[in-house]
Structure formats: C-alpha cells, structure tokens
Coordinates of C-alpha atoms in Angstrom, one line a residue:
Chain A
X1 CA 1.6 -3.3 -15.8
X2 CA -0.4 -2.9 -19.2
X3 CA -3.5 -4.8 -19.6
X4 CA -2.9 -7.4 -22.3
X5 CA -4.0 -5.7 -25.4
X6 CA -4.8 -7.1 -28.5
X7 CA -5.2 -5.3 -32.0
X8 CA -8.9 -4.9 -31.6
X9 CA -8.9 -3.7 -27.9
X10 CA -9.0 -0.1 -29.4
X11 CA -12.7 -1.1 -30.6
X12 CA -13.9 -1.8 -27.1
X13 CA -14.6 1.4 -25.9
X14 CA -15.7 2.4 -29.7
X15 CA -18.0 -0.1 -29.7
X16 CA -19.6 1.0 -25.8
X17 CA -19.7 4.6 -26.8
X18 CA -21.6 2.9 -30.3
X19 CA -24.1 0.7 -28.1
X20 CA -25.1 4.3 -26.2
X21 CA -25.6 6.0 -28.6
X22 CA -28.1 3.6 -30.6
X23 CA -29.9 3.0 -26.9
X24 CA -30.5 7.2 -27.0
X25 CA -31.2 6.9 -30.7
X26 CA -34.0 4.1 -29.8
X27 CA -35.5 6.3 -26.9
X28 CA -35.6 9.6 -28.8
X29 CA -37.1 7.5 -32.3
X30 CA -39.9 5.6 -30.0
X31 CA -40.2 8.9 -28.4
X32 CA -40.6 7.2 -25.1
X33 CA -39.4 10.6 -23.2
X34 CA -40.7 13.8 -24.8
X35 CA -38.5 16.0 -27.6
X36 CA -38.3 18.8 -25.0
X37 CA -36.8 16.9 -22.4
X38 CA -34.7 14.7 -24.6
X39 CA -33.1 15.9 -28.0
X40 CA -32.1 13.0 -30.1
X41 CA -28.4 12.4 -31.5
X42 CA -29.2 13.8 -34.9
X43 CA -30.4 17.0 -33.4
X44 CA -27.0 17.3 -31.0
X45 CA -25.0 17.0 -34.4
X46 CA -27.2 19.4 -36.3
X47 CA -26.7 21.9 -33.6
X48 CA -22.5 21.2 -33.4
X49 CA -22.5 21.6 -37.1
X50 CA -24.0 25.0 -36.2
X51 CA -22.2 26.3 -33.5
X52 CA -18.7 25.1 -35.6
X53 CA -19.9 27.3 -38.3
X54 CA -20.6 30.2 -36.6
X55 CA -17.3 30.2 -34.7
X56 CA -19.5 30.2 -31.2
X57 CA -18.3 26.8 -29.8
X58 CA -14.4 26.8 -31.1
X59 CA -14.5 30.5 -29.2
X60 CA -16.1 29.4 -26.2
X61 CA -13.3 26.9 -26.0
X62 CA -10.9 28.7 -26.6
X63 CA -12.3 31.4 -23.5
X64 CA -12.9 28.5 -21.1
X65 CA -9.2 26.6 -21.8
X66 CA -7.9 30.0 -21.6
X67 CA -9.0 30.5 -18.0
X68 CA -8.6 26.9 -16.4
X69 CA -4.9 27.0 -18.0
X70 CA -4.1 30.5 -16.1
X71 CA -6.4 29.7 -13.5
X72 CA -4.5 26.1 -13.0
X73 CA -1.0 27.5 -13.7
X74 CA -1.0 30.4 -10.6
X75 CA -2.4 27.9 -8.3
X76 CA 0.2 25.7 -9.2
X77 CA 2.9 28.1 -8.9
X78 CA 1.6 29.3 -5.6
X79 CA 0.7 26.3 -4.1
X80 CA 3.5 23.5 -4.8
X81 CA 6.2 25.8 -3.7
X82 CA 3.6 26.2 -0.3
X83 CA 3.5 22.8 -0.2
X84 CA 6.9 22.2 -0.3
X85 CA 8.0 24.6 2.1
X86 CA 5.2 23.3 4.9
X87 CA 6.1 19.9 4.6
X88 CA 9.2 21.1 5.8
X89 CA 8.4 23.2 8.7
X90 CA 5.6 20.9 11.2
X91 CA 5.4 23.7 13.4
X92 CA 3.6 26.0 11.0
X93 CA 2.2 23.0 9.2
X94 CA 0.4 22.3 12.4
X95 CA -0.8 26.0 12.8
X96 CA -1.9 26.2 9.0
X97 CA -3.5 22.6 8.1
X98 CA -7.2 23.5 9.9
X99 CA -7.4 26.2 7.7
X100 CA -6.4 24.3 4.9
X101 CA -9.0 21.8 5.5
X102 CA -11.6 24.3 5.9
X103 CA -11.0 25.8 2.5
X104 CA -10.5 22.6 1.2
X105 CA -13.7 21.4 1.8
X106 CA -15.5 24.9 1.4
X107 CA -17.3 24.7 -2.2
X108 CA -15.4 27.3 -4.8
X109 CA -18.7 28.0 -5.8
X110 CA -19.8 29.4 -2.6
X111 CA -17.0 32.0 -3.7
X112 CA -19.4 33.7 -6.2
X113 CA -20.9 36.3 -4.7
X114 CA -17.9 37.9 -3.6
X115 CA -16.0 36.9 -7.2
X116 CA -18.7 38.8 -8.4
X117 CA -18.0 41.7 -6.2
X118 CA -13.9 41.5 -6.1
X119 CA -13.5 41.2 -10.1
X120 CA -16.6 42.1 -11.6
X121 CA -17.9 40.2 -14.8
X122 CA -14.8 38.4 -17.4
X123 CA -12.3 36.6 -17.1
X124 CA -10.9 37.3 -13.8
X125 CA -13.9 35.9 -11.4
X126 CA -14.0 32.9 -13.1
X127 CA -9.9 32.8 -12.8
X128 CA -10.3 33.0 -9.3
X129 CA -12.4 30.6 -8.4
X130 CA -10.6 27.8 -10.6
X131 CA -7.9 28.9 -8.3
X132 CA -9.9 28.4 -5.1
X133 CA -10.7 25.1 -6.4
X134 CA -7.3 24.0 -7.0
X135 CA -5.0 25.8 -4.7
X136 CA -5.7 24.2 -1.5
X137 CA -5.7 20.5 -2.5
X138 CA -2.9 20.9 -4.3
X139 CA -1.0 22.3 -1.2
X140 CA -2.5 19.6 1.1
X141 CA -1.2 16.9 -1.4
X142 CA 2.4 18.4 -2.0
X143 CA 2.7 19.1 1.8
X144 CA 1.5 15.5 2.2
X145 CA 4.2 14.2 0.1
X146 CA 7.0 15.6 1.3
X147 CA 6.0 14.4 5.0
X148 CA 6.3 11.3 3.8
X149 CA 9.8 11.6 1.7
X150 CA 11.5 8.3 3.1
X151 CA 14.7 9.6 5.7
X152 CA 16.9 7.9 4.0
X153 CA 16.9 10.2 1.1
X154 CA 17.6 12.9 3.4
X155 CA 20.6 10.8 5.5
X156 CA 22.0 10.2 2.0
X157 CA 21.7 14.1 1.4
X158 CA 23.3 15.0 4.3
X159 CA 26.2 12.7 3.0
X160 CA 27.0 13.7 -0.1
X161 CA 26.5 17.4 0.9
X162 CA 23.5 18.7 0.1
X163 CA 22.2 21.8 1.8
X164 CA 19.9 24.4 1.8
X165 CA 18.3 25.4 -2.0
X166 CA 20.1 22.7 -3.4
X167 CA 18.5 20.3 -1.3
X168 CA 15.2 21.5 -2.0
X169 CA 15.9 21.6 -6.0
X170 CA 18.2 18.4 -6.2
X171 CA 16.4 15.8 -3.3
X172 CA 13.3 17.2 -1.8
X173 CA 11.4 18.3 -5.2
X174 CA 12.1 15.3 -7.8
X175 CA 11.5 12.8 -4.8
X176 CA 7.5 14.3 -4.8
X177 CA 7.4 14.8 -8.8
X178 CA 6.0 11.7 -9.4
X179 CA 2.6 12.6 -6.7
X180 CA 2.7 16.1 -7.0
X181 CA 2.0 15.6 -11.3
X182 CA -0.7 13.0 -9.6
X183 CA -2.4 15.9 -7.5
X184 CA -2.0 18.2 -10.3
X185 CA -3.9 15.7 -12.6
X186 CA -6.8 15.6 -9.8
X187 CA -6.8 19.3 -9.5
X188 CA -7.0 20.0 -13.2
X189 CA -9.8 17.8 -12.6
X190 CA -11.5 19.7 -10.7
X191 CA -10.9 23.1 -12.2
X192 CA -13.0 21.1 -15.5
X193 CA -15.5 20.6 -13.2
X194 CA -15.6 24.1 -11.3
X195 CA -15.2 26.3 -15.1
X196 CA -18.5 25.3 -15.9
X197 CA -20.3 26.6 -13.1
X198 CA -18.1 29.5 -12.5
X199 CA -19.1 30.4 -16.2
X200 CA -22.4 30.2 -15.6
X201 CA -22.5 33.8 -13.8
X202 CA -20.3 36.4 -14.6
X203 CA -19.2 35.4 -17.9
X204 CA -20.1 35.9 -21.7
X205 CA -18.9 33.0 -22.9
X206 CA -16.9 30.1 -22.1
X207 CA -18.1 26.4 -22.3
X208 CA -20.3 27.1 -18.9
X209 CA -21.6 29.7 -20.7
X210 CA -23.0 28.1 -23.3
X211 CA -24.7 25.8 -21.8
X212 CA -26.6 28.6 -19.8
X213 CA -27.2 30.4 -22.9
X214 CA -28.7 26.7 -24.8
X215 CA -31.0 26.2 -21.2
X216 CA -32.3 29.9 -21.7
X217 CA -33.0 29.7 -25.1
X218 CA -34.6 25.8 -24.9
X219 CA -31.8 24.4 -27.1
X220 CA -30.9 21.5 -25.2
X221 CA -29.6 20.1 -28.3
X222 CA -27.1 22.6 -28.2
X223 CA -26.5 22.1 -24.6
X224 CA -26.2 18.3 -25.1
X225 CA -23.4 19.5 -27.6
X226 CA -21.4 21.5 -24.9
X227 CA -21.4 18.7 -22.8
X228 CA -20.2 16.4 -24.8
X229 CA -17.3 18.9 -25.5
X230 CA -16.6 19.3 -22.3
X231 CA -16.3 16.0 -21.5
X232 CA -13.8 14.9 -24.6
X233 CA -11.7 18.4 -23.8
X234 CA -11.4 17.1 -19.8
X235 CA -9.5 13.3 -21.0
X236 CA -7.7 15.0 -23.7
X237 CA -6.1 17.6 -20.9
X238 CA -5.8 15.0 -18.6
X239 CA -4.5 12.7 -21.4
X240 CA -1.5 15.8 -21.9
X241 CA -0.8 15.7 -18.2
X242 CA -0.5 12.1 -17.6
X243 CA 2.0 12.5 -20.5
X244 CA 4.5 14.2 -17.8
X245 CA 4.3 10.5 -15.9
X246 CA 6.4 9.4 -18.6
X247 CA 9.1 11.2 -18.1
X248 CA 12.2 9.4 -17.5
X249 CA 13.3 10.6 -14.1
X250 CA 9.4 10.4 -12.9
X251 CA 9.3 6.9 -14.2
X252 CA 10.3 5.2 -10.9
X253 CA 7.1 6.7 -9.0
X254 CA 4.8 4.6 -11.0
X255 CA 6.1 1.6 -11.6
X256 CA 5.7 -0.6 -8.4
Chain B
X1 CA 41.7 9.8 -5.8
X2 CA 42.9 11.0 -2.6
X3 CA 46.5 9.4 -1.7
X4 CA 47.0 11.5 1.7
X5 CA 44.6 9.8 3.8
X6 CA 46.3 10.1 7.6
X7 CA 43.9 12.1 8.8
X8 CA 40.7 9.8 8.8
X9 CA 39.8 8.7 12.6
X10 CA 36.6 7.2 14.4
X11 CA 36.9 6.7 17.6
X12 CA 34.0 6.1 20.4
X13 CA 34.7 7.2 23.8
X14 CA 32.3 5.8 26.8
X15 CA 29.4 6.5 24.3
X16 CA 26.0 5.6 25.9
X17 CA 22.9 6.6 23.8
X18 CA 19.2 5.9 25.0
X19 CA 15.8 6.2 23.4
X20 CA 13.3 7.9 25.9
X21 CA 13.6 4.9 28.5
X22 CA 15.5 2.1 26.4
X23 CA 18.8 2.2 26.9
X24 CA 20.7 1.1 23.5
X25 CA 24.0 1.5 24.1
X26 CA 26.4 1.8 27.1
X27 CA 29.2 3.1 27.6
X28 CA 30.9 1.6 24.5
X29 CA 34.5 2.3 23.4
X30 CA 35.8 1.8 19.8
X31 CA 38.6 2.7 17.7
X32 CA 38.6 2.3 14.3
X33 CA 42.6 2.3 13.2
X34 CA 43.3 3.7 9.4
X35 CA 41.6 1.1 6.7
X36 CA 40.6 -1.2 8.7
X37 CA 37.7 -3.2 7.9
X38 CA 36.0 -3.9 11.6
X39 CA 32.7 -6.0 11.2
X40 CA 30.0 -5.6 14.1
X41 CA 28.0 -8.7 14.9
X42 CA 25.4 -9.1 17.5
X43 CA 22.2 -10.5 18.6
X44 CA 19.0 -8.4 16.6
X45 CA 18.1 -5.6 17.9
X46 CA 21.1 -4.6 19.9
X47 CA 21.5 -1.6 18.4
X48 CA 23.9 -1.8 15.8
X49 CA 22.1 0.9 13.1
X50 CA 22.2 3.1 15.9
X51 CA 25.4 2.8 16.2
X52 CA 26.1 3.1 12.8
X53 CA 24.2 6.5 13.0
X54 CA 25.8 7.4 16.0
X55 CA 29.4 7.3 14.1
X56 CA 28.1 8.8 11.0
X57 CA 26.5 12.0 13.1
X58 CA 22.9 11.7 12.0
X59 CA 22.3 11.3 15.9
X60 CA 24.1 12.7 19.2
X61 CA 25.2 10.4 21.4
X62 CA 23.4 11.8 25.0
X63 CA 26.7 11.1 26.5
X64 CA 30.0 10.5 25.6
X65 CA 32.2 11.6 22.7
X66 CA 32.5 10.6 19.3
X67 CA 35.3 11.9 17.1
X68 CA 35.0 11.4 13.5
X69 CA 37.4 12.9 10.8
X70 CA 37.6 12.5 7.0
X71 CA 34.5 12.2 4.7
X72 CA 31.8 9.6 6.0
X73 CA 29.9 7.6 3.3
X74 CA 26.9 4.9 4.7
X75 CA 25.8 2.3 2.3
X76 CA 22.5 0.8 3.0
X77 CA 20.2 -2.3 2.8
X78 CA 18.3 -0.8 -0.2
X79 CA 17.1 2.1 -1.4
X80 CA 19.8 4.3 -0.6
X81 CA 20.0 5.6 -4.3
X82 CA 17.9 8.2 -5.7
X83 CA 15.4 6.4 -8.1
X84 CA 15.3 10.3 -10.1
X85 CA 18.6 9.6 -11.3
X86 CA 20.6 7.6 -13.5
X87 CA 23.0 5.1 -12.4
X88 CA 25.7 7.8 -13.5
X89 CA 24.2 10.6 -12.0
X90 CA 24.1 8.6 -8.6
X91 CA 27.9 7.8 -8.9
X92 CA 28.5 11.3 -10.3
X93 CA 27.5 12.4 -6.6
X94 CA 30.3 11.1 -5.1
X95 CA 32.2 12.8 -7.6
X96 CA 30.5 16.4 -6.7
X97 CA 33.5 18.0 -5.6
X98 CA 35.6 17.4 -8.5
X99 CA 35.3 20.6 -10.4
X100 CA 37.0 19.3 -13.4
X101 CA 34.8 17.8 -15.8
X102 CA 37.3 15.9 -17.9
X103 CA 38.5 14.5 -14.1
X104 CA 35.0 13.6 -12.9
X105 CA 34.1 12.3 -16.6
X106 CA 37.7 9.8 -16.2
X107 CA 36.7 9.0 -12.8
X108 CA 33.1 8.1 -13.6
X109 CA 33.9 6.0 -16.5
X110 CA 36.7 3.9 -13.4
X111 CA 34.0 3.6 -11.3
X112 CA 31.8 1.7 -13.7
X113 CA 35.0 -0.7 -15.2
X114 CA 35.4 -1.0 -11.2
X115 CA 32.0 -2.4 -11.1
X116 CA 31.5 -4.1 -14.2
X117 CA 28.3 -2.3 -15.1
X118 CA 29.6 -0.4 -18.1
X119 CA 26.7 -0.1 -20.6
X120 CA 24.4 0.8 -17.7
X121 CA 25.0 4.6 -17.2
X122 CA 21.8 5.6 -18.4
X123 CA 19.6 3.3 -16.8
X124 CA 17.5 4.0 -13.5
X125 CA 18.2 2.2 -10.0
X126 CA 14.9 0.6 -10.4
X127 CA 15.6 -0.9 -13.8
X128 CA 18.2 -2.6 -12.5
X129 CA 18.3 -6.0 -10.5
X130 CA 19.1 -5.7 -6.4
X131 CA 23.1 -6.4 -6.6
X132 CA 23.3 -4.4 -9.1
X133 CA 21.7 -1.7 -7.3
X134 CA 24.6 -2.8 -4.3
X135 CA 27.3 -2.5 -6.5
X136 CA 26.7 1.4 -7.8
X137 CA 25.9 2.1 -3.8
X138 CA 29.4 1.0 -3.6
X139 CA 30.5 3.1 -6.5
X140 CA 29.1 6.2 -4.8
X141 CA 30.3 6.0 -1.7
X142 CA 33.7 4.7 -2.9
X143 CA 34.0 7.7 -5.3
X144 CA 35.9 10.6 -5.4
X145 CA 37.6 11.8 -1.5
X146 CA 35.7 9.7 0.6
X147 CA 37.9 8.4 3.6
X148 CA 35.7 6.5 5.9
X149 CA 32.7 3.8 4.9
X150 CA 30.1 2.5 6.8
X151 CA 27.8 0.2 6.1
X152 CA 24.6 -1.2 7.4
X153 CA 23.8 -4.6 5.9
X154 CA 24.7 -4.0 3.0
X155 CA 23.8 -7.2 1.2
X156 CA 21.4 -8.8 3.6
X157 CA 18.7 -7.9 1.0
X158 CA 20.3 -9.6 -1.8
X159 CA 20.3 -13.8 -2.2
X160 CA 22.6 -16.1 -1.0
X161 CA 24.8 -16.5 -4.1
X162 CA 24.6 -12.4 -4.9
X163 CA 25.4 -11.9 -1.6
X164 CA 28.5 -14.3 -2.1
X165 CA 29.5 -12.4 -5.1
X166 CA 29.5 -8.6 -3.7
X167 CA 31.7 -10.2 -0.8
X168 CA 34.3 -10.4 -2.8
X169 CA 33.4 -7.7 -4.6
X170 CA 33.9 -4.9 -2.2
X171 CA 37.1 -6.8 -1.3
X172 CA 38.4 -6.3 -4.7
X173 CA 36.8 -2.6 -4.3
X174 CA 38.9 -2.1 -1.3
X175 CA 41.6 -3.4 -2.4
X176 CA 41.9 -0.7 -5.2
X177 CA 40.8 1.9 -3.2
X178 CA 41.3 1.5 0.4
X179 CA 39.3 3.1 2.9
X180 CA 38.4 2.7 6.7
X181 CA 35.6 0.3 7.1
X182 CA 32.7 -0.1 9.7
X183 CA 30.4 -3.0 8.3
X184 CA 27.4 -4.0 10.4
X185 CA 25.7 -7.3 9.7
X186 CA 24.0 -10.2 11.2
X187 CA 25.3 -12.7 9.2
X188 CA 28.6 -14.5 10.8
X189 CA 30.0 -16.3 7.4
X190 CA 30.0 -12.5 5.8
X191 CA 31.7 -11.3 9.4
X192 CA 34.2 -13.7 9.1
X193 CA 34.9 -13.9 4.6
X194 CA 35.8 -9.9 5.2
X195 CA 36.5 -8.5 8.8
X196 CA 40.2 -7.6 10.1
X197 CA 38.8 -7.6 12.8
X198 CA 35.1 -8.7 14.5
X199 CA 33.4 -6.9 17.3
X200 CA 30.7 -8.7 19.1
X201 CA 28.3 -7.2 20.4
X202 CA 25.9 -7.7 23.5
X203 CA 22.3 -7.7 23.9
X204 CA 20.7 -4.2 24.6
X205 CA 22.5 -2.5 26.0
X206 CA 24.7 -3.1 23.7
X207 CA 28.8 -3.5 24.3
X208 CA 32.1 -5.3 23.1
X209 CA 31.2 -8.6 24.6
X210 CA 34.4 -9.6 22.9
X211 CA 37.1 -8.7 19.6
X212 CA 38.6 -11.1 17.7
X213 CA 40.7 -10.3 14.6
X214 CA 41.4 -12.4 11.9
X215 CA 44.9 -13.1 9.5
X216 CA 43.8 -14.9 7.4
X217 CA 44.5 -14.2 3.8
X218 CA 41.8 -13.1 1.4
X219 CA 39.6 -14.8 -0.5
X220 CA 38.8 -17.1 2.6
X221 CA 36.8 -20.0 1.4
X222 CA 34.3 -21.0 3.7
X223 CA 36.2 -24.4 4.3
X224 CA 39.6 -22.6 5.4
X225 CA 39.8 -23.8 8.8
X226 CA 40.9 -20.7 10.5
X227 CA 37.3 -18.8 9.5
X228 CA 35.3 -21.8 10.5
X229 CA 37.7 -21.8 14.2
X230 CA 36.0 -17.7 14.0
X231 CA 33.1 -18.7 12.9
X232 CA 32.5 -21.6 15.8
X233 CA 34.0 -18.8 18.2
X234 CA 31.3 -15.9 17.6
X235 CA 28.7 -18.3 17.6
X236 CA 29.3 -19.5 21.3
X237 CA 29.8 -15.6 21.7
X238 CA 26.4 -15.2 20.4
X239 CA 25.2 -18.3 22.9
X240 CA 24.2 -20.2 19.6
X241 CA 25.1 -23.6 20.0
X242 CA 26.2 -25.5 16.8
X243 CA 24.2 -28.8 16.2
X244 CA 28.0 -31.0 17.6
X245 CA 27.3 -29.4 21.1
X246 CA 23.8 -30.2 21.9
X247 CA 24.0 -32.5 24.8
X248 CA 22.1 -35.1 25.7
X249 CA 19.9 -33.7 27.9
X250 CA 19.3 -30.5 25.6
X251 CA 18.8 -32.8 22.8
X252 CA 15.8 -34.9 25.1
X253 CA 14.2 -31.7 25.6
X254 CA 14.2 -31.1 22.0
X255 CA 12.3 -34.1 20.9
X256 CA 9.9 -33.9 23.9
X257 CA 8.7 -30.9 22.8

C-alpha cells in the first residue's frame, strides 16, 4: 500500500517546507505586512537560539509532554477498559451513550473555570482537562469497536472454550487493538491541541504558556517559535504511536 | 489423540426452529451415526447454517430436542481464524487442553506435516493465500480431543481447482484422524466426492426431502459412474433438470424467450 517512492521523494516535503519559508522571507523583507504583526524567519531563529540557551523552551517542553503523557495515560487506562466493558453490555450502553455524547461534544475548555477551582494553579488543572478531552472519545471509539467485533470470532470462542476474563484478554481486546491504537492516535491528537490552551491559564510554564508569556511581552517572534515546536513535537508523538501499528499481531487491522 | 471416541452423538429430534414469523426448519429428524461424514445439500436459503448452528448450540431450537455429545468444532467459509495470531497459535488452540507442553509441541508440529504448511508457523492468517487459510481451519478443529466437526462451506470461497484439492485433503485428514462429520454445502460434485451419506434438503421450511448414501470407494473421480448416477439423482431432487432432459416443449420456451 506504500506510495511508490523514489530516492528523492524524501526531498518533496523538504523542498515545500523550503518554498514557505522563502514566500514569508519575501513578505517580511518587502515588508508588505508590518514587523509587529509579522516577525520574519531570521527573527523566529534568533529568538529559539535564545530560549535554547536559557533553558526556557527545552523546560517548557519538558512541563507540557509531562502533562499530555499523564494526562493521556489515565484517560486511557480509564476509558478503554470502559469502552470495552460497555460494548459488551447494550443495556447500560444504551443508558450511558447520551451522556457520552454530551461530554463528547462539550469543549474541555469550557472545563476551566472549575479546573481552576477543583485543582488550583500547576500541573493538575491542566491534567485534567487533557483528560476531559480525551477520555470520552476514546470510550465512544473502543465501545464502538467492540459492537462491531464480527460474531464469528465470538462463535469460534465459544468453541474452543473461551470464557469469562479470558475471553476479554485472549478474543475481545486484540480483535479492537488495531482501532483502539487508531482512536488513541486521534485522542493524543487532541490532547496537543487542548495543552495549549489549557496552559494558557493556570500554568507557569508549559508550551501554552509560552506563547501567553511571548503575546504579553510583544515577542511574537518567540511565539512563532513555540508554534513551530509544537507542531514538530505533535508528528513526532504521533509518529511514536503509529509505531504500535506495526506490531505484528496488529498488522492484520491495516492491511486491507 | 483421543482413541475412545464412543461417546460422540448428534441427533435431531422433531426440531422445528423459526425466526419471528419465518419458519426455517420443521420438524426435522437426524442422526448422525459415529464418523460418519453426512453432507447436507439444498436449495439457497433453506436454512442449512441454521441448522448447522442449531447442532453446534449457538442457537435453541424453539422446539424439539437436540442432543449433542463430544467436543463440537465448526469450520467456516472464511475468516474463522483469528488474524492476531499466528498460524501456530491458531492450531495451538485446538491443542488448549493439552497441559503438556512437550505433548502439545509434538502435536502441533503433526498438525502442520498433516497439512503440508511446515515453514508457515510464524506467519499470520492474512499473509497467507485462502486454501491455505482452509487447511489450518482444518488443523484447528481437527486438533487435540475434538469428536464431532461441522462445517459450513467450507471451501465455497476458494476456486475451483483449490477447492478440488482440499476435497481430498480433508479426506486424507479424516482418514488419519477420524471424526463424525456434518458438512453443509451447495455444491453437488463436493456432496457426492466426500459424503457417506447425502441429505437433501427442502425449500424453507426446510426437511429430509430424501437420503441417499453412497459406497463408493474414495478418491471418486468425477467420471466414476456411481457419483455421476448421485449426482443426476440430487439434481432431479433439487428439480434441476440436466441439459439431456429438457423436452421439447421446455426447450421451445427457451428459445422464445
């Protein structure tokens, strides 16, 4: 299923990102929109030579990774094993999927008040709305999954004995890896997005942070500089996760 | 594995089973003697993976009795393997209560000289090609203390000269390892190459609309005149004319149309 690749497809996207950046270049050096609103590529280096120096931007990574990763991994741990279980049981599926839905769709960030309330400043607001943002979909798209497990899996089960926990571990669970890894790359997705704006209040530093701190202070070169950390940090992550669709016994959910 | 095998059974008594308003099978009576291979043919649709589910338990019959004993193994169309696991760890099901691993280890490594895929242990079902996939289906199900095997089309998925092939495949299987049989399938050449006996069925409701059993010796070419005298008989069973009994009239009608 790859795309025919040759050895110079690598500079494709090189040479895009290239093309971009000469484009901003040209704006910023015929200053057709003013400094203020538009720092120019040179001053976006400067200003991540700076913040590399003075330790600012590799600790705001470190703070933001820190809370997306334990952020991410509860709402994981909570919500596939929720997932699993309602797919399982329609009658409480059917009780608990409006609710579900209304979370789903309810903006984490509407959460703020209150994670500013519940868990004062820190770590621990942000931490909770990254699992806001993650927890329900990730239960909607586990739950969804195991609805659709084909019968025969479970026919074959049933043959061949297996019952109970060992059903869950041995049939029901590996035949959803392959989409649950696929909702957890989507989710992690979404707790990128959300960590920004749930550092934005409440926090000290973090990537979000920083870019609240740059705005304040008029450096939009060093905001232009968090951005584009965030966004290279977001496809390396996802780039790690989509590792686990490699794995051997997840193979099969892929290729078809 | 298992040399004491007199206490496998299947046996349907006046078993009638109905979906809401459709009624799928009536009042239907089968006995399945000890490794016996009995083929069920009938027109599509006449309920014959019903029937297949009724017998293995994944549905009640909503009257009449069904009594099964020994271990029941169905092979399917496709997909019945787990794409998670390797070929081996799909046989090595079959093979789960063996607590022995030295036994199960001896016994796996049969299974795959039994199916000539030796070599393939690591690969996954979906790396390998559909009659492939058939023959570790058979493995499975064949493995360890199984006693009674049904199976619902089993190579109807596969093409003509695959299909061919895994005929006399399981034959050879069965032959090593013999268990009771109940094989469902539409198609009346496989019916006849591997049945001891054939039960026709009817259109829905579905019941024996006739038995026939067969002597012949195995491998039954196609040509051997005893399976085409079968072969002609289930088809008039079926109401399918063959192409030497179109009259004239019939015929007319035909090139009218």
């Amino acid at each position: 299923m790859s795309i025919k690749t040759n050895k110079f497809s690598i500079l494709y996207p090189i040479a895009v990102i290239a093309v971009l950046v000469i484009v901003w270049w040209t704006i910023c050096f015929l200053q057709l929109v003013p400094k203020y609103q538009l720092p120019s590529p040179f001053d976006v280096l400067k200003s991540f030579k700076e913040e590399l120096l003075s330790g600012r931007l590799i600790n705001d990574i470190i703070a933001s990774l820190w809370r997306v990763t334990i952020g991410f991994i509860i709402s994981a741990c909570l919500g596939i094993p929720t997932g699993l279980w309602l797919g399982q049981h329609a009658a409480t599926k059917k009780a608990l999927l409006p609710i579900l839905n209304f979370f789903r769709f309810l903006s984490p960030l509407a959460w703020i008040p209150f994670a500013i309330l519940w868990f004062n400043v820190g770590d621990k607001p942000a931490i909770f709305l990254l699992f806001l943002a993650t927890f329900f979909p990730l239960v909607l798209s586990t739950m969804a999954a195991v609805a659709n497990i084909p019968k025969i899996y479970f026919n074959v089960a049933k043959d061949y004995n297996y019952k109970g926990t060992e059903l869950l571990t041995k049939v029901t669970f590996p035949a959803v890896l392959p989409q649950i890894i696929t909702a957890m790359r989507v989710s992690y997705g979404i707790a990128w997005v959300v960590i920004v704006a749930a550092e934005m209040v409440g926090c000290q530093d973090g990537l979000g942070y920083g870019i609240w701190d740059a705005r304040n202070g008029l450096r939009l070169d060093t905001a232009v500089c968090y951005m584009v950390v965030i966004g290279i940090l977001g496809m390396l992550m996802d780039k790690l996760l989509s590792q686990l669709t490699k794995l051997p016994n997840t193979r099969w959910g892929y290729e078809r | 594995m298992k040399d004491n095998r007199s206490n496998s059974q299947l046996v349907l008594e006046n078993v009638s089973h109905s979906f809401g308003e459709l009624h799928v099978i009536k009042d239907l009576n089968i006995t399945v003697e000890q490794g016996e291979l009995v083929v069920l043919v009938g027109p599509s649709g006449c309920g014959k993976t019903t029937l297949l589910n009724l017998l293995s338990g994944h549905i009640k019959p909503i009257s009449g009795n069904v009594k099964r004993e020994g271990i029941i193994r169905t092979v399917y169309q496709q997909d019945g393997l787990f794409p998670w696991l390797t070929v081996s760890e799909n046989i090595l099901m079959g093979l789960r209560s063996i607590s022995d691993t030295a036994i199960q280890e001896q016994e796996l490594r049969e299974l795959f000289e039994l199916i000539h895929l030796t070599g393939f242990e690591n690969h996954y079902p979906h790396e390998l090609s559909g009659g492939m996939r058939q023959r570790v289906e058979l493995a499975r199900a064949i493995a360890g203390d199984s006693d009674i095997l049904l199976m619902d089309e089993p190579f109807s998925a596969l093409d003509y000269q695959t299909r061919l092939r895994l005929r006399r495949e399981l034959l050879r299987l069965l032959a090593k390892r013999p268990r009771t049989v109940v094989f469902v399938t539409h198609d009346i050449e496989e019916a006849v190459q591997l049945a001891d006996r054939i039960l026709i069925l009817s259109k829905r409701p579905a019941y024996v609309c006739s038995e026939l059993q067969i002597e012949a010796q195995h491998p039954r070419s196609l040509d051997n005149p005893s399976v085409i005298t079968a072969m002609k008989t289930i088809l008039d069973e079926l109401g399918l004319h063959t192409s030497s009994d179109l009259d004239v009239s019939e015929f007319n009608n035909l090139t009218t149309q």
